[in-house]
């Protein structure tokens, strides 16, 4: 079996969740004895057109602008589409199944390849509800989505919420396979030094700090908690467009001594081992990589009721899901999380380790994809 992994952007141009998952699962699938090739774009002409990353070959077709931006950048999207189709003409025998990471423009490109070369295709849908991959408001978006629907691809939903979104949208062939996490990301010999005060409850969030993550609500949540709990401290790890506003809010509320901003760190999974309770205020997710990483680190988890939360968080076992998206509702669940942390003597970590081993390790997820590929090829 030969699998073509299609993603509009990839590392090092972008280090987002979809790109991390693409790299992680590609390596895992290759470890199962299946040939994998990643096809993507590069925004630097002098960037590497071909290389092997994490033991998986990667081909990058040049596009000066990210091909999935569309809108006024549509000519660059069309240019990359043409490049992909030409590549497919010369390499059609090098792949048996097309595996698209995320819907959106990449799914349209993948479906063009699938139709032209009569190959089975699966599309992993990366977001939910109002941000679901195929809910495009622009004129060209609905046209592409209709083309994808008529291609009748197999859709991989990474959570139950996304599966229902896909069904409501009109997809018929839907299978649930969650995101994966690499257990080797945790290193017991990590160089990070634990110098925190044991009497302090260390809340944290790590990830890209953009509007959809609702960092403003996160800061408001912490402000509410700090009024009731003298011992709490908040740690914000990451960078993004909303970071300046978050810093201003903390200064305005005179909480500088109770909040630490770190920016990006090189090894976030081992860095967050220093802290206690993960708090996520996002308004939408596919299946949060940050949540999975905090699960891997064995931390108490608190999240808004976004897609993927109920797959990773079990009440009174390893955390709590807020009843809504307001700061007050998140603060209430975080207080429950503080109580769980205070009485926890290893049960949370033990529960989460078993949950990961059974459901989220790279080898478990890779085997699920290999079974799906075989099914697709058997039916094609």
Tab-separated table of C-alpha atoms in Angstrom:
chain	number	residue	atom	x	y	z
A	1	UNK	CA	0.000	0.000	0.000
A	2	UNK	CA	1.159	3.484	-0.872
A	3	UNK	CA	-0.453	6.491	0.815
A	4	UNK	CA	-0.305	10.099	-0.379
A	5	UNK	CA	-0.691	12.483	2.576
A	6	UNK	CA	-1.968	15.782	1.188
A	7	UNK	CA	-1.747	18.921	3.318
A	8	UNK	CA	-1.751	22.521	2.091
A	9	UNK	CA	1.031	23.534	4.478
A	10	UNK	CA	3.527	21.641	6.554
A	11	UNK	CA	6.480	22.122	8.835
A	12	UNK	CA	8.668	24.203	8.898
A	13	UNK	CA	6.326	26.769	7.290
A	14	UNK	CA	3.568	26.023	9.814
A	15	UNK	CA	3.674	24.205	13.163
A	16	UNK	CA	-0.089	24.018	13.754
A	17	UNK	CA	-2.068	21.131	15.184
A	18	UNK	CA	-3.020	19.676	11.802
A	19	UNK	CA	0.611	19.717	10.670
A	20	UNK	CA	1.794	18.045	13.890
A	21	UNK	CA	-0.848	15.354	13.513
A	22	UNK	CA	0.071	14.805	9.867
A	23	UNK	CA	3.710	14.244	10.767
A	24	UNK	CA	2.931	12.139	13.818
A	25	UNK	CA	0.453	9.766	12.193
A	26	UNK	CA	2.473	9.526	8.943
A	27	UNK	CA	5.470	8.226	10.856
A	28	UNK	CA	3.239	5.815	12.769
A	29	UNK	CA	1.608	4.480	9.609
A	30	UNK	CA	4.997	4.016	7.966
A	31	UNK	CA	6.083	2.039	11.039
A	32	UNK	CA	3.202	-0.344	10.222
A	33	UNK	CA	4.947	-1.224	6.945
A	34	UNK	CA	2.901	1.133	4.742
A	35	UNK	CA	4.640	3.530	2.338
A	36	UNK	CA	3.713	7.169	3.065
A	37	UNK	CA	4.561	10.284	1.051
A	38	UNK	CA	3.598	13.805	2.176
A	39	UNK	CA	2.712	16.307	-0.569
A	40	UNK	CA	2.467	19.940	0.493
A	41	UNK	CA	3.498	23.495	-0.387
A	42	UNK	CA	6.443	25.680	0.460
A	43	UNK	CA	6.360	29.472	0.643
A	44	UNK	CA	10.103	30.000	0.169
A	45	UNK	CA	11.406	29.347	-3.331
A	46	UNK	CA	14.769	28.265	-1.905
A	47	UNK	CA	13.070	25.999	0.638
A	48	UNK	CA	13.594	22.254	0.399
A	49	UNK	CA	11.499	20.803	-2.417
A	50	UNK	CA	12.223	17.239	-1.304
A	51	UNK	CA	13.451	15.851	2.002
A	52	UNK	CA	12.801	13.151	4.573
A	53	UNK	CA	11.293	14.376	7.859
A	54	UNK	CA	10.690	11.971	10.744
A	55	UNK	CA	11.502	9.099	8.385
A	56	UNK	CA	8.744	10.136	5.920
A	57	UNK	CA	9.517	11.606	2.459
A	58	UNK	CA	8.083	15.092	1.881
A	59	UNK	CA	7.568	16.886	-1.445
A	60	UNK	CA	6.888	20.627	-1.371
A	61	UNK	CA	5.492	22.346	-4.452
A	62	UNK	CA	6.293	26.052	-4.430
A	63	UNK	CA	3.496	28.568	-3.864
A	64	UNK	CA	4.524	32.071	-2.714
A	65	UNK	CA	1.267	32.390	-0.760
A	66	UNK	CA	-0.285	29.624	1.347
A	67	UNK	CA	-2.638	27.846	-1.107
A	68	UNK	CA	-5.569	27.500	1.298
A	69	UNK	CA	-6.030	31.251	1.892
A	70	UNK	CA	-8.295	31.678	-1.171
A	71	UNK	CA	-10.079	35.072	-1.316
A	72	UNK	CA	-7.886	37.660	-3.011
A	73	UNK	CA	-5.119	35.054	-3.033
A	74	UNK	CA	-7.199	32.678	-5.184
A	75	UNK	CA	-4.752	32.798	-8.154
A	76	UNK	CA	-2.082	31.241	-5.930
A	77	UNK	CA	-4.555	28.552	-4.864
A	78	UNK	CA	-5.299	27.730	-8.492
A	79	UNK	CA	-1.569	27.743	-9.264
A	80	UNK	CA	-0.886	25.194	-6.514
A	81	UNK	CA	-3.838	23.069	-7.607
A	82	UNK	CA	-2.382	22.916	-11.126
A	83	UNK	CA	1.042	22.034	-9.720
A	84	UNK	CA	-0.479	19.201	-7.675
A	85	UNK	CA	-2.392	17.812	-10.667
A	86	UNK	CA	0.729	17.914	-12.851
A	87	UNK	CA	2.665	16.158	-10.079
A	88	UNK	CA	-0.092	13.564	-9.966
A	89	UNK	CA	0.168	12.950	-13.723
A	90	UNK	CA	3.822	12.008	-13.350
A	91	UNK	CA	3.411	10.125	-10.059
A	92	UNK	CA	-0.032	8.502	-10.189
A	93	UNK	CA	1.458	5.033	-9.782
A	94	UNK	CA	3.261	6.078	-6.603
A	95	UNK	CA	0.079	6.229	-4.490
A	96	UNK	CA	-2.976	4.031	-3.946
A	97	UNK	CA	-4.962	6.140	-1.452
A	98	UNK	CA	-5.196	9.913	-0.959
A	99	UNK	CA	-5.328	11.029	2.694
A	100	UNK	CA	-6.219	14.718	3.128
A	101	UNK	CA	-5.438	16.495	6.391
A	102	UNK	CA	-8.292	18.946	7.031
A	103	UNK	CA	-11.128	19.779	4.718
A	104	UNK	CA	-11.234	23.240	3.177
A	105	UNK	CA	-9.182	23.795	-0.005
A	106	UNK	CA	-6.969	20.754	0.553
A	107	UNK	CA	-10.014	18.482	0.399
A	108	UNK	CA	-11.040	20.025	-2.920
A	109	UNK	CA	-7.542	19.473	-4.339
A	110	UNK	CA	-7.553	15.909	-3.049
A	111	UNK	CA	-10.926	15.215	-4.652
A	112	UNK	CA	-9.659	16.577	-7.969
A	113	UNK	CA	-6.758	14.109	-7.748
A	114	UNK	CA	-9.101	11.285	-6.739
A	115	UNK	CA	-11.462	11.856	-9.651
A	116	UNK	CA	-8.718	12.374	-12.223
A	117	UNK	CA	-6.735	9.267	-11.286
A	118	UNK	CA	-9.606	7.157	-9.905
A	119	UNK	CA	-8.125	6.764	-6.440
A	120	UNK	CA	-9.981	6.297	-3.135
A	121	UNK	CA	-9.816	9.317	-0.843
A	122	UNK	CA	-10.322	10.020	2.832
A	123	UNK	CA	-10.568	13.469	4.367
A	124	UNK	CA	-9.788	14.145	8.008
A	125	UNK	CA	-12.022	16.983	9.227
A	126	UNK	CA	-10.166	19.256	11.615
A	127	UNK	CA	-12.739	21.541	13.258
A	128	UNK	CA	-16.300	21.582	14.529
A	129	UNK	CA	-19.627	23.395	14.717
A	130	UNK	CA	-19.571	26.924	13.273
A	131	UNK	CA	-15.890	26.476	12.331
A	132	UNK	CA	-16.391	23.079	10.693
A	133	UNK	CA	-14.028	22.749	7.692
A	134	UNK	CA	-16.680	22.867	4.977
A	135	UNK	CA	-18.779	25.743	6.328
A	136	UNK	CA	-17.281	28.421	4.092
A	137	UNK	CA	-19.099	31.740	3.690
A	138	UNK	CA	-17.263	32.907	0.564
A	139	UNK	CA	-18.667	32.314	-2.913
A	140	UNK	CA	-16.010	29.811	-3.977
A	141	UNK	CA	-16.213	27.819	-0.722
A	142	UNK	CA	-19.719	26.359	-1.204
A	143	UNK	CA	-18.870	25.426	-4.806
A	144	UNK	CA	-15.809	23.486	-3.665
A	145	UNK	CA	-17.733	21.887	-0.788
A	146	UNK	CA	-20.414	20.693	-3.199
A	147	UNK	CA	-17.712	19.182	-5.429
A	148	UNK	CA	-16.260	17.350	-2.426
A	149	UNK	CA	-19.692	16.034	-1.381
A	150	UNK	CA	-20.364	14.700	-4.877
A	151	UNK	CA	-16.994	12.913	-4.845
A	152	UNK	CA	-18.347	10.876	-1.888
A	153	UNK	CA	-15.085	10.609	0.069
A	154	UNK	CA	-14.647	8.728	3.317
A	155	UNK	CA	-14.599	11.322	6.097
A	156	UNK	CA	-12.572	10.820	9.262
A	157	UNK	CA	-14.151	12.575	12.248
A	158	UNK	CA	-11.778	13.056	15.183
A	159	UNK	CA	-14.650	13.403	17.674
A	160	UNK	CA	-18.328	12.566	18.027
A	161	UNK	CA	-19.236	16.231	17.606
A	162	UNK	CA	-17.445	16.409	14.253
A	163	UNK	CA	-19.037	13.136	13.150
A	164	UNK	CA	-22.473	14.672	13.712
A	165	UNK	CA	-21.402	17.887	11.944
A	166	UNK	CA	-20.312	15.844	8.918
A	167	UNK	CA	-23.543	13.855	8.886
A	168	UNK	CA	-25.588	17.056	9.065
A	169	UNK	CA	-23.553	18.510	6.195
A	170	UNK	CA	-24.418	15.575	3.963
A	171	UNK	CA	-21.450	13.201	4.117
A	172	UNK	CA	-22.386	9.529	4.125
A	173	UNK	CA	-19.138	7.626	4.701
A	174	UNK	CA	-18.009	8.719	8.182
A	175	UNK	CA	-15.608	6.975	10.541
A	176	UNK	CA	-14.402	8.088	13.965
A	177	UNK	CA	-10.621	8.100	14.508
A	178	UNK	CA	-9.298	10.549	17.135
A	179	UNK	CA	-6.035	12.485	17.059
A	180	UNK	CA	-2.944	10.751	18.367
A	181	UNK	CA	-0.278	11.623	20.918
A	182	UNK	CA	3.300	10.353	20.953
A	183	UNK	CA	4.142	9.013	24.410
A	184	UNK	CA	7.846	9.558	23.730
A	185	UNK	CA	7.221	13.316	23.959
A	186	UNK	CA	7.422	12.885	27.736
A	187	UNK	CA	11.031	12.726	28.876
A	188	UNK	CA	11.785	11.836	32.480
A	189	UNK	CA	15.238	13.365	32.055
A	190	UNK	CA	13.872	16.752	30.997
A	191	UNK	CA	16.142	19.701	31.795
A	192	UNK	CA	13.295	21.844	33.161
A	193	UNK	CA	13.729	22.482	36.882
A	194	UNK	CA	10.769	22.415	39.237
A	195	UNK	CA	11.269	25.406	41.546
A	196	UNK	CA	7.637	26.252	42.254
A	197	UNK	CA	6.149	26.646	45.714
A	198	UNK	CA	4.125	23.559	46.687
A	199	UNK	CA	1.517	25.762	48.392
A	200	UNK	CA	0.688	27.461	45.080
A	201	UNK	CA	-1.856	26.013	42.634
A	202	UNK	CA	-0.349	26.486	39.167
A	203	UNK	CA	-2.953	26.844	36.415
A	204	UNK	CA	-1.756	26.912	32.814
A	205	UNK	CA	-2.640	27.013	29.145
A	206	UNK	CA	-0.243	26.363	26.257
A	207	UNK	CA	-0.798	26.702	22.534
A	208	UNK	CA	-1.269	29.280	19.817
A	209	UNK	CA	-2.883	32.396	21.218
A	210	UNK	CA	-5.472	33.405	18.635
A	211	UNK	CA	-9.035	34.681	18.852
A	212	UNK	CA	-10.651	31.249	18.642
A	213	UNK	CA	-8.795	30.217	21.823
A	214	UNK	CA	-10.611	32.935	23.818
A	215	UNK	CA	-7.574	33.995	25.823
A	216	UNK	CA	-9.547	37.074	26.921
A	217	UNK	CA	-12.079	34.767	28.614
A	218	UNK	CA	-9.196	32.779	30.081
A	219	UNK	CA	-7.754	35.918	31.664
A	220	UNK	CA	-11.178	36.916	32.974
A	221	UNK	CA	-11.564	33.420	34.417
A	222	UNK	CA	-8.277	33.750	36.263
A	223	UNK	CA	-9.219	37.191	37.577
A	224	UNK	CA	-12.382	35.644	39.089
A	225	UNK	CA	-10.428	32.766	40.611
A	226	UNK	CA	-7.737	35.028	42.081
A	227	UNK	CA	-10.387	36.845	44.126
A	228	UNK	CA	-11.388	33.597	45.859
A	229	UNK	CA	-8.113	31.696	45.917
A	230	UNK	CA	-5.011	33.472	47.196
A	231	UNK	CA	-2.754	30.566	46.271
A	232	UNK	CA	-3.403	30.409	42.499
A	233	UNK	CA	-0.905	31.447	39.819
A	234	UNK	CA	-1.522	31.358	36.066
A	235	UNK	CA	1.059	30.410	33.429
A	236	UNK	CA	0.412	31.267	29.760
A	237	UNK	CA	2.703	29.529	27.271
A	238	UNK	CA	2.673	30.428	23.595
A	239	UNK	CA	2.398	33.363	21.231
A	240	UNK	CA	-0.157	34.852	18.877
A	241	UNK	CA	-2.183	37.909	17.956
A	242	UNK	CA	-4.160	38.121	21.227
A	243	UNK	CA	-1.156	37.994	23.545
A	244	UNK	CA	-0.702	41.805	23.801
A	245	UNK	CA	-4.347	42.246	24.826
A	246	UNK	CA	-3.973	39.527	27.465
A	247	UNK	CA	-0.958	41.308	28.965
A	248	UNK	CA	-2.857	44.611	29.036
A	249	UNK	CA	-5.786	42.973	30.828
A	250	UNK	CA	-3.488	41.550	33.507
A	251	UNK	CA	-1.811	44.926	34.024
A	252	UNK	CA	-5.169	46.702	34.198
A	253	UNK	CA	-6.349	44.290	36.900
A	254	UNK	CA	-3.038	44.491	38.793
A	255	UNK	CA	-2.411	40.751	38.509
A	256	UNK	CA	1.161	40.922	37.206
A	257	UNK	CA	2.534	39.041	40.212
A	258	UNK	CA	0.050	36.222	39.705
A	259	UNK	CA	0.472	35.626	35.974
A	260	UNK	CA	3.593	34.588	34.054
A	261	UNK	CA	3.871	34.907	30.266
A	262	UNK	CA	6.479	32.656	28.652
A	263	UNK	CA	6.040	33.038	24.909
A	264	UNK	CA	6.945	29.951	22.909
A	265	UNK	CA	9.073	27.236	24.511
A	266	UNK	CA	11.060	24.572	22.682
A	267	UNK	CA	9.675	21.580	24.576
A	268	UNK	CA	6.151	22.464	25.752
A	269	UNK	CA	5.109	18.925	26.768
A	270	UNK	CA	7.919	18.552	29.281
A	271	UNK	CA	7.642	22.205	30.323
A	272	UNK	CA	3.998	21.839	31.389
A	273	UNK	CA	4.952	19.016	33.745
A	274	UNK	CA	5.965	21.850	36.097
A	275	UNK	CA	2.348	22.944	36.528
A	276	UNK	CA	-0.888	21.520	37.952
A	277	UNK	CA	-4.149	22.260	36.132
A	278	UNK	CA	-4.700	22.790	32.402
A	279	UNK	CA	-7.463	25.313	31.648
A	280	UNK	CA	-8.859	25.691	28.121
A	281	UNK	CA	-11.381	28.427	27.222
A	282	UNK	CA	-11.592	27.791	23.437
A	283	UNK	CA	-14.856	28.431	21.642
A	284	UNK	CA	-14.181	25.650	19.102
A	285	UNK	CA	-11.723	22.808	18.557
A	286	UNK	CA	-11.292	19.727	16.424
A	287	UNK	CA	-9.446	17.698	19.015
A	288	UNK	CA	-7.047	19.978	20.853
A	289	UNK	CA	-3.378	19.000	20.704
A	290	UNK	CA	-2.828	21.107	23.822
A	291	UNK	CA	-5.472	19.062	25.640
A	292	UNK	CA	-3.862	15.796	24.522
A	293	UNK	CA	-0.437	17.027	25.641
A	294	UNK	CA	-1.778	17.992	29.068
A	295	UNK	CA	-3.455	14.569	29.246
A	296	UNK	CA	-0.098	12.959	28.443
A	297	UNK	CA	1.566	15.010	31.197
A	298	UNK	CA	-0.986	13.618	33.673
A	299	UNK	CA	-2.442	16.995	34.635
A	300	UNK	CA	-5.916	17.800	35.926
A	301	UNK	CA	-7.900	19.024	32.898
A	302	UNK	CA	-10.532	21.759	32.618
A	303	UNK	CA	-12.134	22.741	29.325
A	304	UNK	CA	-15.111	24.371	27.715
A	305	UNK	CA	-17.505	21.835	26.097
A	306	UNK	CA	-15.680	21.849	22.756
A	307	UNK	CA	-15.231	18.957	20.362
A	308	UNK	CA	-12.870	16.351	21.807
A	309	UNK	CA	-13.240	17.429	25.448
A	310	UNK	CA	-15.566	14.579	26.410
A	311	UNK	CA	-13.178	12.061	24.819
A	312	UNK	CA	-10.280	13.125	27.058
A	313	UNK	CA	-11.922	14.461	30.240
A	314	UNK	CA	-13.886	12.268	32.647
A	315	UNK	CA	-15.625	13.943	35.585
A	316	UNK	CA	-13.980	13.341	38.958
A	317	UNK	CA	-11.388	11.097	37.283
A	318	UNK	CA	-9.033	13.518	35.530
A	319	UNK	CA	-10.911	16.798	35.243
A	320	UNK	CA	-14.085	18.704	34.444
A	321	UNK	CA	-15.909	20.122	31.432
A	322	UNK	CA	-17.533	23.515	31.970
A	323	UNK	CA	-21.272	23.768	31.351
A	324	UNK	CA	-20.716	26.709	29.005
A	325	UNK	CA	-18.203	29.165	27.598
A	326	UNK	CA	-18.387	32.053	30.072
A	327	UNK	CA	-15.615	32.975	32.499
A	328	UNK	CA	-17.923	32.197	35.442
A	329	UNK	CA	-18.694	28.693	34.139
A	330	UNK	CA	-15.032	27.940	33.430
A	331	UNK	CA	-14.057	29.291	36.871
A	332	UNK	CA	-16.584	26.981	38.536
A	333	UNK	CA	-15.125	23.926	36.802
A	334	UNK	CA	-11.599	25.102	37.603
A	335	UNK	CA	-12.536	25.239	41.292
A	336	UNK	CA	-13.637	21.620	40.968
A	337	UNK	CA	-10.283	20.950	39.323
A	338	UNK	CA	-8.450	22.581	42.233
A	339	UNK	CA	-10.321	20.331	44.668
A	340	UNK	CA	-9.400	17.269	42.590
A	341	UNK	CA	-5.769	18.381	42.481
A	342	UNK	CA	-5.672	18.870	46.252
A	343	UNK	CA	-6.896	15.346	46.982
A	344	UNK	CA	-5.039	13.687	44.105
A	345	UNK	CA	-2.187	11.353	44.996
A	346	UNK	CA	-1.438	9.931	41.570
A	347	UNK	CA	-4.890	8.705	40.556
A	348	UNK	CA	-5.313	11.360	37.840
A	349	UNK	CA	-2.055	10.473	36.128
A	350	UNK	CA	-2.750	6.742	36.351
A	351	UNK	CA	-6.229	7.186	34.852
A	352	UNK	CA	-4.936	9.395	32.021
A	353	UNK	CA	-2.069	7.041	31.212
A	354	UNK	CA	-4.507	4.163	30.773
A	355	UNK	CA	-6.811	6.333	28.669
A	356	UNK	CA	-3.947	7.276	26.343
A	357	UNK	CA	-2.673	3.706	26.062
A	358	UNK	CA	-6.120	2.427	25.089
A	359	UNK	CA	-7.202	5.195	22.736
A	360	UNK	CA	-4.656	7.804	21.660
A	361	UNK	CA	-1.161	6.407	21.134
A	362	UNK	CA	0.339	6.782	17.668
A	363	UNK	CA	0.492	3.023	17.103
A	364	UNK	CA	-3.192	2.569	18.047
A	365	UNK	CA	-4.292	5.353	15.679
A	366	UNK	CA	-1.928	4.224	12.897
A	367	UNK	CA	-3.435	0.722	13.001
A	368	UNK	CA	-6.913	2.234	12.661
A	369	UNK	CA	-5.839	4.109	9.535
A	370	UNK	CA	-4.194	1.036	8.023
A	371	UNK	CA	-7.453	-0.900	8.516
A	372	UNK	CA	-9.325	1.939	6.803
A	373	UNK	CA	-6.912	2.018	3.859
A	374	UNK	CA	-7.349	-1.721	3.342
A	375	UNK	CA	-11.108	-1.322	3.421
A	376	UNK	CA	-10.977	1.491	0.860
A	377	UNK	CA	-8.756	-0.494	-1.489
A	378	UNK	CA	-10.885	-3.596	-1.079
A	379	UNK	CA	-13.973	-1.630	-2.079
A	380	UNK	CA	-12.363	0.317	-4.917
